[in-house]
mmCIF file of C-alpha atoms and ligand atoms in Angstrom:
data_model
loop_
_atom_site.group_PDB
_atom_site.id
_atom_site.type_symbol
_atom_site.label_atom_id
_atom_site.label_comp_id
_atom_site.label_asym_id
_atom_site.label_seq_id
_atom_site.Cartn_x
_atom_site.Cartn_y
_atom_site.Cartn_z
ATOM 1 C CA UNK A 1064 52.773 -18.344 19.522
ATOM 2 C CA UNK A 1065 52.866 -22.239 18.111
ATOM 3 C CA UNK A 1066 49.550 -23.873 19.867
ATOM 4 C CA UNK A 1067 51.094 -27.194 20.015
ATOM 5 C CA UNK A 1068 54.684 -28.690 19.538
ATOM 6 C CA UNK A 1069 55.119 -32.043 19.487
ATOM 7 C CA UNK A 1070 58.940 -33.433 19.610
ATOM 8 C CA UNK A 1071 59.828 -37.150 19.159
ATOM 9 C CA UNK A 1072 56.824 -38.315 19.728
ATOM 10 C CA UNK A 1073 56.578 -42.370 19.921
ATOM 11 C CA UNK A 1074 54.603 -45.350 20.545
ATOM 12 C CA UNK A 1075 55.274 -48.888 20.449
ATOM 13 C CA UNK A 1076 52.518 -52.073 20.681
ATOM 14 C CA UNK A 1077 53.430 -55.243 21.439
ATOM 15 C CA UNK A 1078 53.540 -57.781 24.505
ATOM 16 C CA UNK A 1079 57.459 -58.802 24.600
ATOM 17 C CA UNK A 1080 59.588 -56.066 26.215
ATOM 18 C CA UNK A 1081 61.321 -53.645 23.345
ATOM 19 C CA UNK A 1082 64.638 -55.386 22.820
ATOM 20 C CA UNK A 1083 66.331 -51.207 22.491
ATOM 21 C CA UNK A 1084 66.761 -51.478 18.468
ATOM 22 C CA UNK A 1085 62.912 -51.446 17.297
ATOM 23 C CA UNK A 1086 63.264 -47.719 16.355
ATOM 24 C CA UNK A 1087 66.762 -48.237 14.347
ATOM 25 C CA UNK A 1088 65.444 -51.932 12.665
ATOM 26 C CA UNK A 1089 62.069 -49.649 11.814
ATOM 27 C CA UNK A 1090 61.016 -47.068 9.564
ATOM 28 C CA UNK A 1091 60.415 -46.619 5.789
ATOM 29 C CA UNK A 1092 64.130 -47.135 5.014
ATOM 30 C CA UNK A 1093 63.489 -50.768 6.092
ATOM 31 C CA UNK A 1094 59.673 -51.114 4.386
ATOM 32 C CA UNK A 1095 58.286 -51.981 7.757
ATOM 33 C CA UNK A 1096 56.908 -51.199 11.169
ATOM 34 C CA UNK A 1097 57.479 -54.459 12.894
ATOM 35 C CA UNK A 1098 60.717 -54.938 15.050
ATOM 36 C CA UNK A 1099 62.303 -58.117 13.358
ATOM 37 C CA UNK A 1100 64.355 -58.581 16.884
ATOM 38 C CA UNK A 1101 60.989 -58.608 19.196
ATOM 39 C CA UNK A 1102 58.191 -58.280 17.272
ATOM 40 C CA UNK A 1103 56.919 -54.703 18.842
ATOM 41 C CA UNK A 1104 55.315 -52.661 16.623
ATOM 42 C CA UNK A 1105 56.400 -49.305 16.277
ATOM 43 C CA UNK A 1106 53.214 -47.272 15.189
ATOM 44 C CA UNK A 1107 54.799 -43.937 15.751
ATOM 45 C CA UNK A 1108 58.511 -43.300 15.997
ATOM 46 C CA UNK A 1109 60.416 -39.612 16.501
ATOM 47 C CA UNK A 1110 57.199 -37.669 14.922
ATOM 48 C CA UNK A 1111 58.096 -33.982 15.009
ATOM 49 C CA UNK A 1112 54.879 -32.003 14.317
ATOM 50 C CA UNK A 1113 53.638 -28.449 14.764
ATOM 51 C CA UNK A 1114 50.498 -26.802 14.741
ATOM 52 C CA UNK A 1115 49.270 -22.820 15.110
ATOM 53 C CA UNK A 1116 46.474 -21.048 16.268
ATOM 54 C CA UNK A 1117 43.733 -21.670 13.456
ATOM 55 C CA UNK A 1118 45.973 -23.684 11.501
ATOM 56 C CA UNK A 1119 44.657 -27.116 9.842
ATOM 57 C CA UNK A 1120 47.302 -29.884 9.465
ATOM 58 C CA UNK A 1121 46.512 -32.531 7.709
ATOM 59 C CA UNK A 1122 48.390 -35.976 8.402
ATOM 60 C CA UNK A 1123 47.724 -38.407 5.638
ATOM 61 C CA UNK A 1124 49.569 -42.411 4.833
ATOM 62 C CA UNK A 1125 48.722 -45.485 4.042
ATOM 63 C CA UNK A 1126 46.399 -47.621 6.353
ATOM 64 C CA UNK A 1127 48.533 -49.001 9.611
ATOM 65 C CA UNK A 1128 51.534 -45.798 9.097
ATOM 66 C CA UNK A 1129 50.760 -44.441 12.260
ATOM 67 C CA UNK A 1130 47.760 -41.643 11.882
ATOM 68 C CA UNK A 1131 45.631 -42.960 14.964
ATOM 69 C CA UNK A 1132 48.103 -43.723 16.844
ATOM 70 C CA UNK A 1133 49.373 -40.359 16.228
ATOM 71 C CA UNK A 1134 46.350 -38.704 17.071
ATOM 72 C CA UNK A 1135 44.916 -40.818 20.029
ATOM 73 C CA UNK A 1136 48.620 -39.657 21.830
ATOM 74 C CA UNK A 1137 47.457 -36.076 20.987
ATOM 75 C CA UNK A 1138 43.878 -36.115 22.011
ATOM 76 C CA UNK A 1139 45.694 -38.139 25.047
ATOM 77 C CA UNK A 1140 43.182 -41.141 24.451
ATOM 78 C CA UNK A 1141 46.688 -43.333 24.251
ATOM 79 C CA UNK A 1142 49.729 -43.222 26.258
ATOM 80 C CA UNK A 1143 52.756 -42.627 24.636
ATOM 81 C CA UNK A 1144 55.913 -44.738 24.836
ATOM 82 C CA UNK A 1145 57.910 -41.770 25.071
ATOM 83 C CA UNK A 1146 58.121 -37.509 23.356
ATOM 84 C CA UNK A 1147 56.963 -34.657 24.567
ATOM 85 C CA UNK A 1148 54.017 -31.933 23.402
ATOM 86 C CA UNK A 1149 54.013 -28.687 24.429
ATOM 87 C CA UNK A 1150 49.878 -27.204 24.355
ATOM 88 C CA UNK A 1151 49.607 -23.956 25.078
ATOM 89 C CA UNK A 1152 46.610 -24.145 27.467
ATOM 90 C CA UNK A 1153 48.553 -26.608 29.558
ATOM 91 C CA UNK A 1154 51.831 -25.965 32.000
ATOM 92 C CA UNK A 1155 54.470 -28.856 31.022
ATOM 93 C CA UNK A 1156 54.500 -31.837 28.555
ATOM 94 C CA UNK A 1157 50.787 -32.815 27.691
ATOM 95 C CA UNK A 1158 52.215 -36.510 27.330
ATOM 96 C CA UNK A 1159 52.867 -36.449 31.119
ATOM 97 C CA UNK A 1160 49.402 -35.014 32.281
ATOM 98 C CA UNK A 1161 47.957 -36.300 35.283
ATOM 99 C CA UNK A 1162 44.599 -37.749 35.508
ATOM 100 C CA UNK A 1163 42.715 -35.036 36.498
ATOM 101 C CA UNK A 1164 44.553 -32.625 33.835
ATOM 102 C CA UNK A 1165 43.890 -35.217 31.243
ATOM 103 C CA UNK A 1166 40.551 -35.283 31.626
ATOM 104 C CA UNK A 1167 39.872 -31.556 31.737
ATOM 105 C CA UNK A 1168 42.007 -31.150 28.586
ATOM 106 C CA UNK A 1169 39.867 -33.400 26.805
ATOM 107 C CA UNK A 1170 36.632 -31.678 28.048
ATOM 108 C CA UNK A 1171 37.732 -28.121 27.509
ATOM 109 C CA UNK A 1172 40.808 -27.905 24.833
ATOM 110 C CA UNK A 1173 40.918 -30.663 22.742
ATOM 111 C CA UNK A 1174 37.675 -32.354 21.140
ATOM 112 C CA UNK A 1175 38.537 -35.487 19.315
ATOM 113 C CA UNK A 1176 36.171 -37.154 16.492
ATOM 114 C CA UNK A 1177 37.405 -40.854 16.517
ATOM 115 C CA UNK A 1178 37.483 -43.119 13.600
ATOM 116 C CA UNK A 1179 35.199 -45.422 14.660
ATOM 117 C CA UNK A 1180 31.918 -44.238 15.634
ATOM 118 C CA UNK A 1181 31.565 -46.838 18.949
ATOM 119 C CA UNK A 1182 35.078 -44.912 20.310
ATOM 120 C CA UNK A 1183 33.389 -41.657 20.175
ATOM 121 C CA UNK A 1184 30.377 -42.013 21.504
ATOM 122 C CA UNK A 1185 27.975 -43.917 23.180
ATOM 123 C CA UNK A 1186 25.214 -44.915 20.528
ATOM 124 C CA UNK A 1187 22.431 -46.165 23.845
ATOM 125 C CA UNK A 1188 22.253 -42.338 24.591
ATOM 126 C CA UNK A 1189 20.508 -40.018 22.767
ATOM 127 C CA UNK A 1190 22.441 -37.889 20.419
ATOM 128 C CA UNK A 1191 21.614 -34.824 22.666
ATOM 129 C CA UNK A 1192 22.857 -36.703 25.734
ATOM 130 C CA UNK A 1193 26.061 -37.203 24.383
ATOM 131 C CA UNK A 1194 26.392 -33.281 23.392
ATOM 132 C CA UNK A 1195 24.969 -32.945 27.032
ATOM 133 C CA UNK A 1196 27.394 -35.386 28.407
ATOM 134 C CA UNK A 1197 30.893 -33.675 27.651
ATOM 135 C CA UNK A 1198 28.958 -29.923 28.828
ATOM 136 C CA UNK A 1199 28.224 -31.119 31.748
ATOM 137 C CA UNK A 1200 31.645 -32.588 32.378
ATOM 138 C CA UNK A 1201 33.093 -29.153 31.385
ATOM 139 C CA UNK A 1202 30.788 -27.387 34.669
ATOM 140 C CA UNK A 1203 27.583 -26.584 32.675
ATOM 141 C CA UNK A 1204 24.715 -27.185 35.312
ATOM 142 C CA UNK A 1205 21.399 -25.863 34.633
ATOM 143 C CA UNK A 1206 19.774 -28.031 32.379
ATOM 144 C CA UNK A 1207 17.559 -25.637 30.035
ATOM 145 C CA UNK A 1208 20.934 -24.267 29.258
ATOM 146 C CA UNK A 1209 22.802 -27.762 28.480
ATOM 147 C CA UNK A 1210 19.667 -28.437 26.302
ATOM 148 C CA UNK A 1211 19.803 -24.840 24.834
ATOM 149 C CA UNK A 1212 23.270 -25.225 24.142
ATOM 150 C CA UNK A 1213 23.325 -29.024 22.526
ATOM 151 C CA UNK A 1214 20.208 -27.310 20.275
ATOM 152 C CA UNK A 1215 22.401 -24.626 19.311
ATOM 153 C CA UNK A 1216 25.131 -27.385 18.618
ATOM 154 C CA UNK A 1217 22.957 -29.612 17.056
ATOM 155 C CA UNK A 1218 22.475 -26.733 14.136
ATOM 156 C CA UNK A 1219 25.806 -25.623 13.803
ATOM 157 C CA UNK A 1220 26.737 -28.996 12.962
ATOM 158 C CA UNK A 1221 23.559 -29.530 10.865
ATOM 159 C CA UNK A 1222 21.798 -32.608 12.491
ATOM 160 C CA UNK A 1223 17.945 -32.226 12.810
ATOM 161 C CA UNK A 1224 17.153 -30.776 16.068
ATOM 162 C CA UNK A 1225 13.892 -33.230 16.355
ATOM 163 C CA UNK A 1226 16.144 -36.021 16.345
ATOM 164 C CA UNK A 1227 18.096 -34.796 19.473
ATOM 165 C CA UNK A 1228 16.256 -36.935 21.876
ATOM 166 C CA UNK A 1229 16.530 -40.391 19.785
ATOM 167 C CA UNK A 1230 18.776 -42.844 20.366
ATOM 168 C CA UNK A 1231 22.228 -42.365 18.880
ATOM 169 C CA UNK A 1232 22.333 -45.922 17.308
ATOM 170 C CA UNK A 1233 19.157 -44.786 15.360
ATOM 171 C CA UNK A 1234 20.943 -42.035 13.332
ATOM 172 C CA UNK A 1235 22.630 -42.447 10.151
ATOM 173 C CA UNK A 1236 26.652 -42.835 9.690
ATOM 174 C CA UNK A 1237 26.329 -39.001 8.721
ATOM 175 C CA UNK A 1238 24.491 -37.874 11.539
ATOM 176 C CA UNK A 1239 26.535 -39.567 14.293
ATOM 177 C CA UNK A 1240 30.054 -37.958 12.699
ATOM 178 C CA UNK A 1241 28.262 -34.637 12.779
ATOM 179 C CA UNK A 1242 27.241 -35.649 16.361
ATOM 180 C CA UNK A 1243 31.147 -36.333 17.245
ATOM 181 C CA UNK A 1244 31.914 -32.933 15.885
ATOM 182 C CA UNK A 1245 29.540 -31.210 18.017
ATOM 183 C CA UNK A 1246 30.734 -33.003 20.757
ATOM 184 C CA UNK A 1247 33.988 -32.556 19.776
ATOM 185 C CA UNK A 1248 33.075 -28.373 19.576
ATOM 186 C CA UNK A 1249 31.068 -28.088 22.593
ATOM 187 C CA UNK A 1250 33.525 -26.510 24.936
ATOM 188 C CA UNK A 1251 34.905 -24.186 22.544
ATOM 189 C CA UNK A 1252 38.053 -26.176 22.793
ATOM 190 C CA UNK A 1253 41.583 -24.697 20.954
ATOM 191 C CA UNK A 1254 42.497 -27.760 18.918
ATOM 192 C CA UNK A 1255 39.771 -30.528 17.095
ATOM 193 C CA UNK A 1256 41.496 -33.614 16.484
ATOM 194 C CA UNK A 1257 39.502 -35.586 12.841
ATOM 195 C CA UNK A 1258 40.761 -38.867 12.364
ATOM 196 C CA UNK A 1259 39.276 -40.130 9.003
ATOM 197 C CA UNK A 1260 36.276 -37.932 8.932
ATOM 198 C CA UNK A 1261 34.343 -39.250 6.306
ATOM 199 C CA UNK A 1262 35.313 -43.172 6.140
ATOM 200 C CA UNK A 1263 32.612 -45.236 5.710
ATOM 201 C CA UNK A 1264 30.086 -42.228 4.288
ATOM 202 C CA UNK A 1265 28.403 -42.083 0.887
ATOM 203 C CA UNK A 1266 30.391 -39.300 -1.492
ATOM 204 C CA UNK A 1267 27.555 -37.276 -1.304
ATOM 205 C CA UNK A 1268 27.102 -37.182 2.396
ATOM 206 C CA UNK A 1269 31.418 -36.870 2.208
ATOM 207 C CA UNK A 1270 31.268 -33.632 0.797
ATOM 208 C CA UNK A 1271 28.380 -32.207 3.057
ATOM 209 C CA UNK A 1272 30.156 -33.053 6.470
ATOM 210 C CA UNK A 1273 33.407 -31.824 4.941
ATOM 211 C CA UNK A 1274 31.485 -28.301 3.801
ATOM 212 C CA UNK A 1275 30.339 -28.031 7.435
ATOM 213 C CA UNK A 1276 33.744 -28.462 9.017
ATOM 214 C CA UNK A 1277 35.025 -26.340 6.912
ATOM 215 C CA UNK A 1278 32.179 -23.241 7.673
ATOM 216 C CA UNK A 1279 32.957 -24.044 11.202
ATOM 217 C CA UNK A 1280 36.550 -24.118 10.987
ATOM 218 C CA UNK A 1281 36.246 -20.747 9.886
ATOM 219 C CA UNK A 1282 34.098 -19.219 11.722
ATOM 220 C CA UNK A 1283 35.873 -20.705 14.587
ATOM 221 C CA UNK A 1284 38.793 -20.156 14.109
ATOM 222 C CA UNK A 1285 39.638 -23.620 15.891
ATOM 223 C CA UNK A 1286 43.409 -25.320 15.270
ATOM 224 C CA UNK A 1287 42.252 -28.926 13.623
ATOM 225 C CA UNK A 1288 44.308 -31.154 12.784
ATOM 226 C CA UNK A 1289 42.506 -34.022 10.074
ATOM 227 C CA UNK A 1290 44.029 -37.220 9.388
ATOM 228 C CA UNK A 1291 42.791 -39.025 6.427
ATOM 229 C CA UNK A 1292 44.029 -41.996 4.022
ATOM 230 C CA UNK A 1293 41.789 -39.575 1.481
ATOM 231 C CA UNK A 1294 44.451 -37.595 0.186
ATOM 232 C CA UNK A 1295 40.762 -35.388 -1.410
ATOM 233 C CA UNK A 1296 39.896 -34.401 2.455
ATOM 234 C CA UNK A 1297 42.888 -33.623 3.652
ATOM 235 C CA UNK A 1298 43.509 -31.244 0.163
ATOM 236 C CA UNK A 1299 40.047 -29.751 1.403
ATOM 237 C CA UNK A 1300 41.219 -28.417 4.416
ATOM 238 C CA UNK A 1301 44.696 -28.589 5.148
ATOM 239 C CA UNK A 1302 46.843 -25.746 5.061
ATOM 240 C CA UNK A 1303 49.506 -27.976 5.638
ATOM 241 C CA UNK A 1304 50.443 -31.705 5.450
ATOM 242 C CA UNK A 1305 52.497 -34.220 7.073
ATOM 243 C CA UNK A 1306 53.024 -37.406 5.491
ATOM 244 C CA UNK A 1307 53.335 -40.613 7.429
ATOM 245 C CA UNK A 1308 54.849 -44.295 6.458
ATOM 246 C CA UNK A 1309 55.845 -46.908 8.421
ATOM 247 C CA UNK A 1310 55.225 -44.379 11.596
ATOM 248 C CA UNK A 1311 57.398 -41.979 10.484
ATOM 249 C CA UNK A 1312 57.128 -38.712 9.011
ATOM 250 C CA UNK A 1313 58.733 -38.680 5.686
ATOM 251 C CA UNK A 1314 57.573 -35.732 4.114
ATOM 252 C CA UNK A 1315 56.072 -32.240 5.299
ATOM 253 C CA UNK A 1316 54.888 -28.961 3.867
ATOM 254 C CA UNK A 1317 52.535 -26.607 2.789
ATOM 255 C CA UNK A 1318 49.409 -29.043 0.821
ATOM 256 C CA UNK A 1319 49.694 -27.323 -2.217
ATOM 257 C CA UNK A 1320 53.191 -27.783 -2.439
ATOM 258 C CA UNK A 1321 52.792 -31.510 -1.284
ATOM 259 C CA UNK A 1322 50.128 -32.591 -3.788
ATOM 260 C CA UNK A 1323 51.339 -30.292 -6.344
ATOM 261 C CA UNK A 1324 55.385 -30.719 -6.391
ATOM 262 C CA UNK A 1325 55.227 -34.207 -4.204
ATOM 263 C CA UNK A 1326 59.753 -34.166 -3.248
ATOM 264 C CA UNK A 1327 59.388 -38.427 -1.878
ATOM 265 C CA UNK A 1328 58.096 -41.009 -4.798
ATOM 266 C CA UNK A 1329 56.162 -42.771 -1.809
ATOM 267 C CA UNK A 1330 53.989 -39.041 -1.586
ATOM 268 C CA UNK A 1331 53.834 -39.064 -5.657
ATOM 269 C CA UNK A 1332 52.370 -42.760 -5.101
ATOM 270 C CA UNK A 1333 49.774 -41.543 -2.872
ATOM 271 C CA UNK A 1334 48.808 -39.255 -4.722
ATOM 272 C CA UNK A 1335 48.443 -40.753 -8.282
ATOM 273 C CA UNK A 1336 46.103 -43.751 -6.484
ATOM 274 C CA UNK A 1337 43.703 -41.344 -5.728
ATOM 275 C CA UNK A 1338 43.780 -38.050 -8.378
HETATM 276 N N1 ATP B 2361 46.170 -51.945 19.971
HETATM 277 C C1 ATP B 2361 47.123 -52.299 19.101
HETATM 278 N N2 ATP B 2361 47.904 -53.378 19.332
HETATM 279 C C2 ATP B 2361 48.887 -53.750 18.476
HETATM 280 N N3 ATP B 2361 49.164 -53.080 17.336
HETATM 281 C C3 ATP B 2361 48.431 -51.998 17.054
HETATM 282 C C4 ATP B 2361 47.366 -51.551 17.904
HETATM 283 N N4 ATP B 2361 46.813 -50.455 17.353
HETATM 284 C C5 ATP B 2361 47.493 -50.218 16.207
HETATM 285 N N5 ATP B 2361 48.463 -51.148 16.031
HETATM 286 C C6 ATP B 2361 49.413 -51.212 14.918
HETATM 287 O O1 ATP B 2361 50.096 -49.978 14.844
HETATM 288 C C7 ATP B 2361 50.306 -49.585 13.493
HETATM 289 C C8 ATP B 2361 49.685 -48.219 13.272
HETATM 290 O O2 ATP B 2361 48.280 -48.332 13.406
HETATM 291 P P1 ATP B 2361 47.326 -47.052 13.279
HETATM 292 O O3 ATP B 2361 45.946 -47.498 13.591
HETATM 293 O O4 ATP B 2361 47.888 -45.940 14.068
HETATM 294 O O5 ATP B 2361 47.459 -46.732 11.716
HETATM 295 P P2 ATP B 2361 46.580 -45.823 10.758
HETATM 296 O O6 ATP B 2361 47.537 -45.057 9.903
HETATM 297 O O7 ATP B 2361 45.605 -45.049 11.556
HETATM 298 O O8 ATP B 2361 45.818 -46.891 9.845
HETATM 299 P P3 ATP B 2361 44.350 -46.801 9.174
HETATM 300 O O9 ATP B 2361 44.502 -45.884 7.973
HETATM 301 O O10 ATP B 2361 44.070 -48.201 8.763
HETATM 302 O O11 ATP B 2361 43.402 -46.259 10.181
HETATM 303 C C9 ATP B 2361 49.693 -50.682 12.638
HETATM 304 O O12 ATP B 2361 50.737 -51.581 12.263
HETATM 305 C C10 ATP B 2361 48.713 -51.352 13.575
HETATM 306 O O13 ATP B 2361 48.537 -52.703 13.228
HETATM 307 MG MG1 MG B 2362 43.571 -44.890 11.542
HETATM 308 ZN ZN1 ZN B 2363 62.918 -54.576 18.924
#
């Protein structure tokens, strides 16, 4: 059974109301994402994706195709303009959660690590409290437990237990990703959303946070989907890839296959500006 199915999924920015051609004047056919009627952006447009129980997918373009967008809608940190995602856990389209379903799905079934640190979490707690923060939101009560559990967290996603009661803006750029993934881990939930894991972190500290994903990925079992301009990460650890210009996915399949036997010149771009 597919964990999550997402049809036509779409989002538009912009401050004008759509004029009803942005998605047809869009798109890499036309080299852009801008509507030159109205000016609204589309950052996503018809996105098709799939995912499976276990499965990584990795979703890789250049910077401003889509990715965030993409997975903000998923993670259902952004609304989307219109689509629908079936998610196993939930009855119905995710997209058209209510509140109160919204928030338990993102305490409980999908953990999100955000691109930018400050979206993630909040850096005047303490690393621990922000572990603590999305347990307790899930029902966890007793407090020897919570603290048990964010230890427990704490070395599964190898940051120093000593430093769980500093605060968050203290640690370093490694230590507050591996933070986000145990937050994003700490309900057990059945898909982990990684938008640009390791921007911003020296090579060396890259490869560590990647190795640990990957050991808990496994261990896990947990559906992740990674989206990365580093075409390196996303080879890492996904089984399969979706490739995204101009908010549109123009090019899908196993990684291997992808990186190896690239069928779209923009993929065979990609890839030669990195390998
Ligand atoms: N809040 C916003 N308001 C207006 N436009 C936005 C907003 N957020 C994103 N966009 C635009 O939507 C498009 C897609 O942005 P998005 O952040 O999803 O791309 P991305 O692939 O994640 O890029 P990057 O690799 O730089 O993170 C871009 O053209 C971007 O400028
Ligand atoms: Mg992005
Ligand atoms: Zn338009």
């Amino acid at each position: 059974m597919t964990l999550l199915d997402a049809e036509n999924v779409t989002r538009f920015y912009g401050d004008a109301p759509p004029c009803g051609r942005c998605v047809d004047l869009t798109g890499p056919e036309h080299g852009r994402n801008r509507c030159p009627e109205c000016g609204t952006v589309v950052a996503c447009a018809d996105v098709d994706l799939s995912v499976e129980p276990g499965e990584v997918l990795g979703v890789v373009g250049e910077s401003g195709s889509g990715k965030s967008s993409l997975a903000e809608m998923l993670a259902l940190d952004l609304a989307a303009t219109d689509g629908r995602v079936e998610f196993d856990p939930h009855d119905g389209d995710l997209l058209a959660a209510n509140y109160e379903e919204r928030v338990d799905l993102r305490n409980e079934h999908v953990g999100m690590v955000h691109q930018h640190v400050r979206d993630g979490l909040n850096l005047a707690f303490t690393g621990g409290g922000n572990v603590a923060e999305t347990l307790l939101a899930a029902g966890h009560r007793n407090f020897e437990d919570v603290r048990s559990r964010v230890r427990d967290l704490f070395e599964e996603t190898e940051v120093p237990v000593d430093r769980m009661d500093d605060l968050t803006n203290t640690y370093s750029g490694g230590m507050q990703r591996r933070v986000q993934i145990a937050k994003a881990i700490a309900n057990d939930p059945e898909l982990v959303i990684l938008d640009e894991p390791t921007t911003g972190l020296d090579v060396s500290v890259q490869a560590r946070v990647l190795d640990m994903f990957r050991r808990i990925q496994r261990e896990q079992g947990v559906a992740t989907i990674v989206v990365s301009h580093d075409l390196g990460v996303v080879r890492l650890l996904a089984d399969r890839t979706v490739v995204m210009r101009h908010g549109r996915i123009i090019e899908t399949g196993l990684t291997d296959r992808v990186m190896e036997d690239p069928q779209r010149e923009y993929t065979q771009k990609l890839i030669n500006s990195v390998i």
